[in-house]
Amino acid sequence: MRHNLLATAGLAAVLLLVGCGYNELQALDEDVKAAWSEVLNQYLRRAQLVPSLVEVVKGATRFEQETLTKVIEARSKATAVNLDAKSLSNPEVFRRFEEAQRELSSALARLLVVVERYPQLKATQNFRDLQAQLEGTENRVAVARKRYIEKVAEYNKGVRFF
């Protein structure tokens, strides 16, 4: 009887240790996926602002067409590369995604620098509104990426710590 009790207690202890942390790791994994989804949402928001921004800027007389073309092309590339949570572990897809997002950021930054030469454009309410939305979205992207990095760090600690 005593042997039976010890075996049952040992089995219970093993089962508890085997399940120990599994649910927490699953929760951390879901947190990482949710954080990445927020990053994607902010990138999508930014991409959706680009056509409106381009249309407002097109209205400016003699505006540099090359700058607009680069913004349009960069947006096209950024929206063509999809990186869902399942693809995050693929370094090549992740690299292409990040590169496309950097190109769009760079093209938008160049556009805003060129706009400085067009005071009449900067003075329009539509442009100011779009610029404010774009700046706010860039801040949201930065915050979402920071949260994602923090969630990945939590997950990695959960995997590595006993």
GROMACS .gro file of C-alpha atoms in nm:
model
  162
    1MET     CA    1   0.000   0.000   0.000
    2ARG     CA    2   0.282   0.239   0.094
    3HIS     CA    3   0.459   0.162  -0.236
    4ASN     CA    4   0.136   0.236  -0.424
    5LEU     CA    5   0.100   0.570  -0.246
    6LEU     CA    6   0.460   0.667  -0.325
    7ALA     CA    7   0.415   0.572  -0.690
    8THR     CA    8   0.097   0.778  -0.714
    9ALA     CA    9   0.264   1.078  -0.548
   10GLY     CA   10   0.565   1.043  -0.778
   11LEU     CA   11   0.341   1.024  -1.084
   12ALA     CA   12   0.149   1.331  -0.969
   13ALA     CA   13   0.475   1.521  -0.916
   14VAL     CA   14   0.599   1.425  -1.263
   15LEU     CA   15   0.272   1.532  -1.423
   16LEU     CA   16   0.286   1.865  -1.243
   17LEU     CA   17   0.643   1.926  -1.358
   18VAL     CA   18   0.566   1.826  -1.717
   19GLY     CA   19   0.277   2.074  -1.735
   20CYS     CA   20   0.473   2.335  -1.542
   21GLY     CA   21   0.509   2.640  -1.758
   22TYR     CA   22   0.337   2.502  -2.066
   23ASN     CA   23   0.031   2.722  -2.032
   24GLU     CA   24   0.248   3.020  -1.951
   25LEU     CA   25   0.454   2.963  -2.266
   26GLN     CA   26   0.137   2.939  -2.471
   27ALA     CA   27   0.014   3.267  -2.321
   28LEU     CA   28   0.349   3.435  -2.391
   29ASP     CA   29   0.340   3.308  -2.749
   30GLU     CA   30  -0.007   3.455  -2.795
   31ASP     CA   31   0.116   3.786  -2.648
   32VAL     CA   32   0.396   3.793  -2.906
   33LYS     CA   33   0.149   3.728  -3.188
   34ALA     CA   34  -0.086   3.998  -3.061
   35ALA     CA   35   0.200   4.248  -3.032
   36TRP     CA   36   0.309   4.170  -3.388
   37SER     CA   37  -0.048   4.216  -3.510
   38GLU     CA   38  -0.044   4.565  -3.360
   39VAL     CA   39   0.279   4.644  -3.547
   40LEU     CA   40   0.114   4.528  -3.870
   41ASN     CA   41  -0.196   4.737  -3.796
   42GLN     CA   42   0.014   5.050  -3.759
   43TYR     CA   43   0.209   4.979  -4.079
   44LEU     CA   44  -0.122   4.926  -4.259
   45ARG     CA   45  -0.257   5.254  -4.121
   46ARG     CA   46   0.052   5.431  -4.254
   47ALA     CA   47   0.017   5.267  -4.595
   48GLN     CA   48  -0.348   5.375  -4.610
   49LEU     CA   49  -0.251   5.738  -4.549
   50VAL     CA   50  -0.010   5.746  -4.843
   51PRO     CA   51  -0.263   5.771  -5.130
   52SER     CA   52  -0.436   6.068  -4.965
   53LEU     CA   53  -0.104   6.236  -4.899
   54VAL     CA   54   0.005   6.182  -5.260
   55GLU     CA   55  -0.322   6.326  -5.393
   56VAL     CA   56  -0.287   6.640  -5.181
   57VAL     CA   57   0.075   6.686  -5.285
   58LYS     CA   58  -0.006   6.627  -5.655
   59GLY     CA   59  -0.215   6.940  -5.642
   60ALA     CA   60   0.094   7.154  -5.582
   61THR     CA   61   0.219   7.311  -5.900
   62ARG     CA   62   0.555   7.184  -6.029
   63PHE     CA   63   0.597   6.940  -5.740
   64GLU     CA   64   0.881   6.692  -5.797
   65GLN     CA   65   0.719   6.397  -5.974
   66GLU     CA   66   1.015   6.171  -5.897
   67THR     CA   67   0.957   6.211  -5.524
   68LEU     CA   68   0.591   6.116  -5.558
   69THR     CA   69   0.678   5.820  -5.777
   70LYS     CA   70   0.923   5.689  -5.517
   71VAL     CA   71   0.661   5.719  -5.244
   72ILE     CA   72   0.405   5.533  -5.455
   73GLU     CA   73   0.655   5.259  -5.544
   74ALA     CA   74   0.769   5.222  -5.183
   75ARG     CA   75   0.408   5.192  -5.065
   76SER     CA   76   0.344   4.928  -5.328
   77LYS     CA   77   0.644   4.725  -5.211
   78ALA     CA   78   0.551   4.767  -4.845
   79THR     CA   79   0.198   4.640  -4.898
   80ALA     CA   80   0.313   4.354  -5.124
   81VAL     CA   81   0.525   4.186  -4.856
   82ASN     CA   82   0.298   4.017  -4.602
   83LEU     CA   83   0.441   3.902  -4.272
   84ASP     CA   84   0.190   3.738  -4.044
   85ALA     CA   85   0.276   3.589  -3.706
   86LYS     CA   86   0.342   3.246  -3.860
   87SER     CA   87   0.605   3.391  -4.095
   88LEU     CA   88   0.797   3.574  -3.824
   89SER     CA   89   1.040   3.285  -3.786
   90ASN     CA   90   1.137   3.304  -4.155
   91PRO     CA   91   1.441   3.536  -4.162
   92GLU     CA   92   1.425   3.599  -4.537
   93VAL     CA   93   1.059   3.706  -4.536
   94PHE     CA   94   1.120   3.918  -4.226
   95ARG     CA   95   1.420   4.086  -4.390
   96ARG     CA   96   1.218   4.167  -4.705
   97PHE     CA   97   0.933   4.302  -4.493
   98GLU     CA   98   1.162   4.524  -4.286
   99GLU     CA   99   1.342   4.647  -4.597
  100ALA     CA  100   1.013   4.740  -4.764
  101GLN     CA  101   0.899   4.926  -4.452
  102ARG     CA  102   1.231   5.112  -4.430
  103GLU     CA  103   1.200   5.214  -4.796
  104LEU     CA  104   0.853   5.353  -4.733
  105SER     CA  105   0.973   5.542  -4.424
  106SER     CA  106   1.262   5.685  -4.623
  107ALA     CA  107   1.041   5.785  -4.917
  108LEU     CA  108   0.793   5.956  -4.687
  109ALA     CA  109   1.073   6.139  -4.507
  110ARG     CA  110   1.207   6.264  -4.844
  111LEU     CA  111   0.857   6.374  -4.942
  112LEU     CA  112   0.820   6.578  -4.624
  113VAL     CA  113   1.160   6.739  -4.681
  114VAL     CA  114   1.067   6.835  -5.038
  115VAL     CA  115   0.735   6.977  -4.916
  116GLU     CA  116   0.934   7.232  -4.717
  117ARG     CA  117   1.003   7.408  -5.050
  118TYR     CA  118   0.629   7.453  -5.109
  119PRO     CA  119   0.490   7.693  -4.850
  120GLN     CA  120   0.152   7.709  -5.025
  121LEU     CA  121   0.120   7.331  -4.991
  122LYS     CA  122   0.227   7.333  -4.626
  123ALA     CA  123  -0.036   7.596  -4.559
  124THR     CA  124  -0.330   7.380  -4.675
  125GLN     CA  125  -0.540   7.225  -4.403
  126ASN     CA  126  -0.559   6.889  -4.581
  127PHE     CA  127  -0.182   6.860  -4.592
  128ARG     CA  128  -0.140   6.963  -4.230
  129ASP     CA  129  -0.402   6.709  -4.122
  130LEU     CA  130  -0.239   6.430  -4.322
  131GLN     CA  131   0.106   6.523  -4.197
  132ALA     CA  132  -0.018   6.514  -3.837
  133GLN     CA  133  -0.181   6.174  -3.896
  134LEU     CA  134   0.136   6.042  -4.056
  135GLU     CA  135   0.354   6.166  -3.770
  136GLY     CA  136   0.113   6.015  -3.518
  137THR     CA  137   0.119   5.686  -3.704
  138GLU     CA  138   0.500   5.683  -3.712
  139ASN     CA  139   0.492   5.725  -3.334
  140ARG     CA  140   0.239   5.442  -3.305
  141VAL     CA  141   0.464   5.220  -3.518
  142ALA     CA  142   0.757   5.292  -3.286
  143VAL     CA  143   0.550   5.215  -2.975
  144ALA     CA  144   0.405   4.897  -3.127
  145ARG     CA  145   0.751   4.776  -3.230
  146LYS     CA  146   0.882   4.847  -2.879
  147ARG     CA  147   0.598   4.646  -2.725
  148TYR     CA  148   0.660   4.363  -2.969
  149ILE     CA  149   1.029   4.352  -2.877
  150GLU     CA  150   0.935   4.347  -2.508
  151LYS     CA  151   0.691   4.058  -2.564
  152VAL     CA  152   0.952   3.862  -2.758
  153ALA     CA  153   1.199   3.917  -2.473
  154GLU     CA  154   0.939   3.791  -2.221
  155TYR     CA  155   0.874   3.484  -2.436
  156ASN     CA  156   1.245   3.413  -2.474
  157LYS     CA  157   1.293   3.437  -2.098
  158GLY     CA  158   1.001   3.202  -2.044
  159VAL     CA  159   1.153   2.948  -2.282
  160ARG     CA  160   1.504   2.971  -2.141
  161PHE     CA  161   1.435   2.997  -1.767
  162PHE     CA  162   1.344   2.685  -1.574
   0.00000   0.00000   0.00000
